[in-house]
Amino acid sequence: MSIAFSARRTVVVHTNFAAHMARVAAARNGEIGLQIMSMGQLTARLAGGFLMPIDMEALREAVRSTLPETPLGELEPIKSLPGMVRAAVGTLDRIWRADIDLSSFAHPRLQALAALEFRVLQRLPAAMRKPRTLVDLALVRLVHAPAVLGPVEIRGHSEMPVCWRRLLIALANRVPVTWIAGPRPVPNWLNDRKIEIRRSTTSGVTPEVYSCATPQHEVLEAYRWMRSLLADGRAKPEDIAIAAASPADYDDYIAALSREASIPIHFVQGVRAVATPEGQTAASLADVLVNGISQAPVRRLLRGLKGTGRIAELSPDWERVLPTDAPLSTVQRWKQAFSSVDPSVWPDGIDRSDVILEMLDLLEKGCAGAHEAGERLLPKLSLKLWRLALEDGPPEALPVTLAHLRIADGLEPASHPVWCSAVSLAASPRPFVRLLALNAGRWPRRIPEDRLIPDHIIPIEDLEPLPLADADRRDFATIIASSAEASVSFSRRDVEGRLLGRSPLVGDFEQIYLSYGRIPGHAASEPDRLIARPTEFRATPTAQSGLAAWRDWSKPRISAHDGLVRARHPRLEKVFQQPLSATSLRLLLRDPIRFVWRYALGWRQPEEADEPFSLDPQGFGVLVHETLQVAVSAFESAGGFAAAGPDVIATAIEDAVLVTACRWEAGQPVPPPLIWRNAVDLTRRIARTALTRHLESLPKQTSWTEIPFGTADGHGRSGLPWDPSRPVEIPGTGITIQGQIDRLDLSGDNRRARVIDYKTGRPNRNMADVVVKGGTELQRCLYAFAVRTLLGSRVEVEAALLYPRAAEGEQALFPLKDTRTALDKLASAIACARHSLENGLALPGIDSQDAYNDYSFALPASPGYLARKRPAADRQLGDATRIWEAP
């Protein structure tokens, strides 16, 4: 049986989306002999051999490898900056499309770009040629056009780049060329040519114009519109499109509502890579390399790498072996934490710490090891994204370059609604369209100047013969004219509340005002449906729980919504099995509900990503303590702090300040230079005062600073007076404690010890009478008890607070008068607070009204809430509140 083949013909499309939809239509129609390609592919096909147009990924790689070795004149200072590869690729592509010969210009900027172009073309595969070269070769082989191409149709184009026009005009002399204009305007340069132009009448549709509150409201109304089309049976999914001139601004809203509405929508331009699991894995690796191997980012990375390489050996719940509060900022700290874990504690009974430590050794290299870390750790798709990001900028810029990457979403556009740019929709129109962001400046967009060739070097009208604003107007007109039903929307305000203007494209149409709280005919999603039906929403468990909480908050009695929990809750039992610090015990005594939020539920205050404007008191205290630790460690290695003279102390402090400041500057954000210098100068003065303050020297005294106890983090230090991992339990409470003593002076016979806790603030007038200060001043008592426990009951311990910033003649040293009595009172208060909490009373305490309470956001916003609840909470807490009155 013979098969009759139809004659070959070629269809030229404008975008990849249009090519895909044309191939689907050809397959459905059983087309044979039809070639669907872009104008660049047509030119390369006619040019012969194995030639092809330049691929953007190949061009990006060639530019990335060429930039470092190519002198760029006045562009030399910026060629290594993030985004330079992307800018150079865009500029070269724009120059080639405009058919501009850079070598014909004498301007130094263009001479440098011409040198870059020459070297890039040499690095590209031999088969890839720039448009002008392909056109020249194709013009020589026009005689083969009837056999190679057959009749040619140009579809979905409103304009044609300058570089292809010569060939298209010459091609019309060899084969029939038809420009399928449809309702689009026809470019002027096509007049009086042999190219046949096929026009069609417009659909005559008048779009409905909606005024929406915000961009999120626009997206919500678009989904309501799409739901109504599908529910009424007026449209199939593949007939629907939502578009914007710049869709990237709305991507997050579209993606979020797509999941909520359970209507999958195809992103023609691709989804942001960091919004996918693979992209998140790459982003978590970048976070660790750029910001350091602290515990939370490493845990997040390991969750993303689950099932990859040796990481697959780890059990899903391996994280339980780590102490949640341990400052695991270096590999040594991780080793110390793992060394204190018994192998039986691991989920499988097998110590897998070597798997994690092997990875941490690699990650500790930071950005310098970015290439190696990606190749060894990341799975296939994440690794591809990683390589693309490294091509676009240096490793230090990975968080930025990863955010620019996009990947395909895996949905078939021929069977789903699409979210796309206006140019993609104009090239392949759909019957039912919704256009978003018809605001001034967004549609039509302003003409952007090229990033490397400003307008005074080459006018923008030469680089872009069709201005962006004109292209946007044409796309808008084409989309409306090709649709069976069209609607457009604009926002009255942006996400920050600023008023927005309307696009001139909708100025003449009647506008429909939409309120954000209106009841829609078709809801976009289940939450949208319930919000529109308050009576039905009231019957849901979520609404009933929320209403009950609201009512309970307005009553003076204590309820489950105010902190009543199940007695002997497993989470609380787990917390009390871990060592607690003075900070955590203060919360237990003075604000039980905050203690539960932080230690039982694991809530943490978000870390500031920006550079701080100033150093907060806690950070300044840490800076002072680190400086003192470095200085005293230097004394001990040189013969002892007790024997050091004033000159030696001053020199050691100066060296310690420099070391600590450099460490901070290299390892974390610091305030602006002037404020940072003032903080360092103040640290120098406080450290000098702290170490030169006259204190009675103990016989054969030895001194230490920042001495850990009750934790494994001190295993790496030598010469400590005790084993830092030895547990320290407060009598009668069942609670073990941990911490770091600011300074310990110990006599040679181990019979006398002095515990000093430095305070970087200024002393209050009544500090001499302070014992525990209502449960806020616990360090002296706890540290003295820890020293006596670890050194033996025979040692005589003196505990004191030292204020280095005290004024001249003002008392600066405040010893604790009766350590044993203070400890007895404190132990009784801690036992009472624990008993109260274990009985389910996780209630707001006296510190809940503190202006610096980081957890205020978790309390009701009403200012009268605590005023109503505190009296009832205090009554239920009973004896646990007595510590608040203690001096």
Short mmCIF file of C-alpha atoms in Angstrom, two decimals, residues 317-565:
data_model
loop_
_atom_site.label_atom_id
_atom_site.label_comp_id
_atom_site.label_asym_id
_atom_site.label_seq_id
_atom_site.Cartn_x
_atom_site.Cartn_y
_atom_site.Cartn_z
CA ASP A 317 14.56 11.72 63.02
CA TRP A 318 18.34 11.87 63.53
CA GLU A 319 18.04 15.52 64.60
CA ARG A 320 16.77 14.52 68.03
CA VAL A 321 20.35 13.74 69.13
CA LEU A 322 21.33 17.42 68.88
CA PRO A 323 20.83 19.89 71.73
CA THR A 324 18.50 22.53 70.31
CA ASP A 325 20.23 25.46 72.04
CA ALA A 326 23.83 24.46 71.28
CA PRO A 327 25.75 27.17 69.36
CA LEU A 328 26.96 24.86 66.59
CA SER A 329 28.72 27.47 64.49
CA THR A 330 31.92 25.53 63.71
CA VAL A 331 32.83 21.95 62.86
CA GLN A 332 34.57 21.68 66.24
CA ARG A 333 31.30 22.56 68.00
CA TRP A 334 29.46 19.88 66.02
CA LYS A 335 32.12 17.34 67.00
CA GLN A 336 31.75 18.30 70.64
CA ALA A 337 27.98 17.90 70.48
CA PHE A 338 28.23 14.46 68.84
CA SER A 339 30.93 13.29 71.23
CA SER A 340 28.53 13.58 74.17
CA VAL A 341 25.81 11.49 72.45
CA ASP A 342 25.69 7.81 73.32
CA PRO A 343 25.36 5.62 70.17
CA SER A 344 22.22 4.03 71.61
CA VAL A 345 20.47 7.42 71.42
CA TRP A 346 20.72 7.43 67.62
CA PRO A 347 17.50 6.25 65.92
CA ASP A 348 19.06 3.05 64.53
CA GLY A 349 21.44 2.56 67.44
CA ILE A 350 24.34 3.36 65.09
CA ASP A 351 26.37 6.54 65.36
CA ARG A 352 26.02 8.32 61.99
CA SER A 353 27.84 11.49 62.97
CA ASP A 354 30.65 10.75 60.50
CA VAL A 355 28.20 11.31 57.62
CA ILE A 356 27.31 14.78 58.89
CA LEU A 357 30.85 15.75 59.85
CA GLU A 358 32.15 14.75 56.41
CA MET A 359 29.62 17.12 54.86
CA LEU A 360 30.41 19.88 57.37
CA ASP A 361 34.13 19.71 56.55
CA LEU A 362 33.17 20.49 52.97
CA LEU A 363 30.69 23.22 53.88
CA GLU A 364 33.10 25.00 56.22
CA LYS A 365 35.11 26.09 53.16
CA GLY A 366 32.32 28.57 52.47
CA CYS A 367 31.94 30.22 49.08
CA ALA A 368 35.44 29.10 48.07
CA GLY A 369 34.14 25.52 47.96
CA ALA A 370 30.86 26.29 46.19
CA HIS A 371 31.67 24.33 43.02
CA GLU A 372 32.88 21.26 44.92
CA ALA A 373 29.97 21.37 47.39
CA GLY A 374 27.39 21.49 44.61
CA GLU A 375 28.96 18.65 42.64
CA ARG A 376 29.30 16.36 45.66
CA LEU A 377 26.06 17.07 47.52
CA LEU A 378 23.25 18.17 45.21
CA PRO A 379 20.94 15.84 43.29
CA LYS A 380 20.73 16.09 39.52
CA LEU A 381 18.14 18.85 38.98
CA SER A 382 19.34 20.95 41.91
CA LEU A 383 22.88 20.63 40.57
CA LYS A 384 21.77 21.93 37.17
CA LEU A 385 20.30 25.03 38.84
CA TRP A 386 23.46 25.40 40.91
CA ARG A 387 25.67 25.40 37.82
CA LEU A 388 23.48 27.99 36.08
CA ALA A 389 23.61 30.25 39.14
CA LEU A 390 27.41 29.99 39.33
CA GLU A 391 27.62 30.89 35.65
CA ASP A 392 25.63 34.06 36.30
CA GLY A 393 27.78 35.42 39.11
CA PRO A 394 30.37 34.67 41.80
CA PRO A 395 29.57 32.21 44.62
CA GLU A 396 29.03 35.09 47.06
CA ALA A 397 26.03 36.17 44.93
CA LEU A 398 24.33 32.73 44.90
CA PRO A 399 21.26 33.88 46.89
CA VAL A 400 20.67 36.52 44.19
CA THR A 401 21.47 34.51 41.08
CA LEU A 402 19.39 31.52 42.21
CA ALA A 403 16.38 33.79 42.63
CA HIS A 404 16.51 34.73 38.92
CA LEU A 405 16.36 31.16 37.62
CA ARG A 406 13.20 29.64 36.17
CA ILE A 407 12.28 26.07 35.27
CA ALA A 408 9.40 24.42 33.44
CA ASP A 409 6.42 23.47 35.60
CA GLY A 410 5.73 20.18 33.79
CA LEU A 411 2.11 21.00 32.82
CA GLU A 412 0.82 20.60 29.27
CA PRO A 413 -0.35 24.00 27.96
CA ALA A 414 -2.68 22.35 25.43
CA SER A 415 -4.87 21.01 28.25
CA HIS A 416 -4.51 23.66 30.98
CA PRO A 417 -5.21 27.35 31.45
CA VAL A 418 -2.06 29.40 30.95
CA TRP A 419 -0.43 32.29 32.80
CA CYS A 420 1.85 34.11 30.40
CA SER A 421 3.24 37.38 29.12
CA ALA A 422 1.31 39.53 26.71
CA VAL A 423 3.76 38.81 23.87
CA SER A 424 3.26 35.03 24.28
CA LEU A 425 -0.52 35.33 24.29
CA ALA A 426 -0.52 37.69 21.29
CA ALA A 427 1.55 35.11 19.35
CA SER A 428 -0.90 32.32 20.20
CA PRO A 429 -4.26 33.84 21.19
CA ARG A 430 -6.97 32.06 23.17
CA PRO A 431 -10.74 32.68 23.13
CA PHE A 432 -11.15 33.59 26.82
CA VAL A 433 -8.60 36.01 28.22
CA ARG A 434 -8.08 38.02 31.38
CA LEU A 435 -5.45 40.76 31.34
CA LEU A 436 -3.99 42.00 34.62
CA ALA A 437 -1.99 45.04 35.76
CA LEU A 438 -3.46 47.61 33.39
CA ASN A 439 -1.85 50.36 35.44
CA ALA A 440 0.15 53.36 34.33
CA GLY A 441 3.77 52.39 33.79
CA ARG A 442 3.00 48.66 33.74
CA TRP A 443 1.07 48.38 30.49
CA PRO A 444 2.38 49.84 28.25
CA ARG A 445 5.79 49.72 29.89
CA ARG A 446 8.34 52.48 29.74
CA ILE A 447 11.18 52.09 27.24
CA PRO A 448 14.15 50.55 29.12
CA GLU A 449 17.65 51.71 28.27
CA ASP A 450 20.14 48.98 27.52
CA ARG A 451 22.26 48.13 30.56
CA LEU A 452 25.58 48.37 28.69
CA ILE A 453 24.81 50.68 25.73
CA PRO A 454 23.12 53.88 26.89
CA ASP A 455 21.00 55.98 24.58
CA HIS A 456 23.71 58.60 23.95
CA ILE A 457 25.95 55.91 22.41
CA ILE A 458 23.37 54.14 20.25
CA PRO A 459 19.84 55.60 20.27
CA ILE A 460 17.27 53.21 21.69
CA GLU A 461 15.18 53.45 18.52
CA ASP A 462 18.12 51.93 16.61
CA LEU A 463 18.63 49.13 19.14
CA GLU A 464 14.87 48.50 19.39
CA PRO A 465 13.18 49.56 16.14
CA LEU A 466 9.83 48.62 17.70
CA PRO A 467 9.71 50.46 21.07
CA LEU A 468 8.52 48.45 24.03
CA ALA A 469 5.55 50.74 24.63
CA ASP A 470 4.40 50.33 21.00
CA ALA A 471 4.83 46.55 21.23
CA ASP A 472 2.73 46.46 24.40
CA ARG A 473 -0.02 48.46 22.70
CA ARG A 474 0.02 46.11 19.71
CA ASP A 475 -0.10 43.04 21.93
CA PHE A 476 -3.03 44.45 23.88
CA ALA A 477 -4.95 45.23 20.71
CA THR A 478 -4.14 41.81 19.21
CA ILE A 479 -5.25 39.88 22.29
CA ILE A 480 -8.57 41.75 22.54
CA ALA A 481 -9.23 41.53 18.79
CA SER A 482 -8.56 37.77 18.71
CA SER A 483 -10.68 36.82 21.74
CA ALA A 484 -14.26 35.68 22.07
CA GLU A 485 -14.52 37.09 25.61
CA ALA A 486 -12.06 39.46 27.24
CA SER A 487 -11.80 41.23 30.55
CA VAL A 488 -9.08 43.41 31.99
CA SER A 489 -8.32 44.73 35.47
CA PHE A 490 -6.14 47.25 37.24
CA SER A 491 -5.29 47.93 40.88
CA ARG A 492 -6.35 51.02 42.75
CA ARG A 493 -3.44 50.68 45.20
CA ASP A 494 -0.21 48.70 45.40
CA VAL A 495 0.68 46.27 48.19
CA GLU A 496 2.04 49.15 50.31
CA GLY A 497 -1.13 51.22 49.96
CA ARG A 498 0.07 53.79 47.42
CA LEU A 499 -2.45 55.02 44.88
CA LEU A 500 -1.89 53.74 41.33
CA GLY A 501 -2.92 55.28 38.05
CA ARG A 502 -4.83 53.54 35.27
CA SER A 503 -3.26 52.57 31.98
CA PRO A 504 -4.17 54.81 29.03
CA LEU A 505 -5.24 51.61 27.23
CA VAL A 506 -8.39 51.39 29.39
CA GLY A 507 -9.15 55.09 29.64
CA ASP A 508 -12.08 55.01 27.20
CA PHE A 509 -13.82 51.90 28.54
CA GLU A 510 -16.54 51.83 31.17
CA GLN A 511 -15.12 50.56 34.46
CA ILE A 512 -16.72 48.26 37.04
CA TYR A 513 -15.71 48.86 40.66
CA LEU A 514 -15.07 45.66 42.62
CA SER A 515 -14.90 45.66 46.40
CA TYR A 516 -12.45 43.28 48.05
CA GLY A 517 -15.18 42.02 50.37
CA ARG A 518 -17.86 41.43 47.75
CA ILE A 519 -19.75 38.14 47.51
CA PRO A 520 -18.77 36.52 44.19
CA GLY A 521 -21.05 34.50 41.96
CA HIS A 522 -18.37 31.81 41.75
CA ALA A 523 -15.77 31.53 44.49
CA ALA A 524 -12.15 30.99 43.53
CA SER A 525 -11.45 28.47 46.29
CA GLU A 526 -12.85 26.89 49.42
CA PRO A 527 -11.61 29.71 51.71
CA ASP A 528 -13.06 32.25 49.29
CA ARG A 529 -16.38 30.40 49.36
CA LEU A 530 -16.53 30.30 53.15
CA ILE A 531 -15.67 33.97 53.50
CA ALA A 532 -18.56 34.78 51.18
CA ARG A 533 -20.94 32.67 53.34
CA PRO A 534 -20.49 33.72 56.98
CA THR A 535 -23.29 31.51 58.25
CA GLU A 536 -21.71 28.39 56.79
CA PHE A 537 -18.25 29.43 57.93
CA ARG A 538 -19.51 29.82 61.50
CA ALA A 539 -20.31 26.10 61.59
CA THR A 540 -16.77 25.01 60.75
CA PRO A 541 -14.43 23.81 63.56
CA THR A 542 -11.92 26.55 62.69
CA ALA A 543 -14.49 29.31 63.08
CA GLN A 544 -15.90 27.83 66.26
CA SER A 545 -12.44 27.56 67.79
CA GLY A 546 -11.57 31.11 66.77
CA LEU A 547 -14.84 32.49 68.13
CA ALA A 548 -14.38 30.59 71.39
CA ALA A 549 -10.85 32.02 71.74
CA TRP A 550 -12.14 35.53 71.07
CA ARG A 551 -14.85 35.17 73.70
CA ASP A 552 -12.47 33.64 76.23
CA TRP A 553 -10.00 36.47 75.72
CA SER A 554 -12.67 39.01 76.63
CA LYS A 555 -13.51 37.31 79.96
CA PRO A 556 -11.49 37.74 83.17
CA ARG A 557 -11.37 34.01 83.94
CA ILE A 558 -8.50 31.77 82.77
CA SER A 559 -9.24 29.26 79.99
CA ALA A 560 -7.45 26.91 77.62
CA HIS A 561 -6.98 29.88 75.27
CA ASP A 562 -4.96 31.70 77.94
CA GLY A 563 -2.37 29.00 78.68
CA LEU A 564 -4.06 26.06 80.36
CA VAL A 565 -2.47 22.86 79.00
#
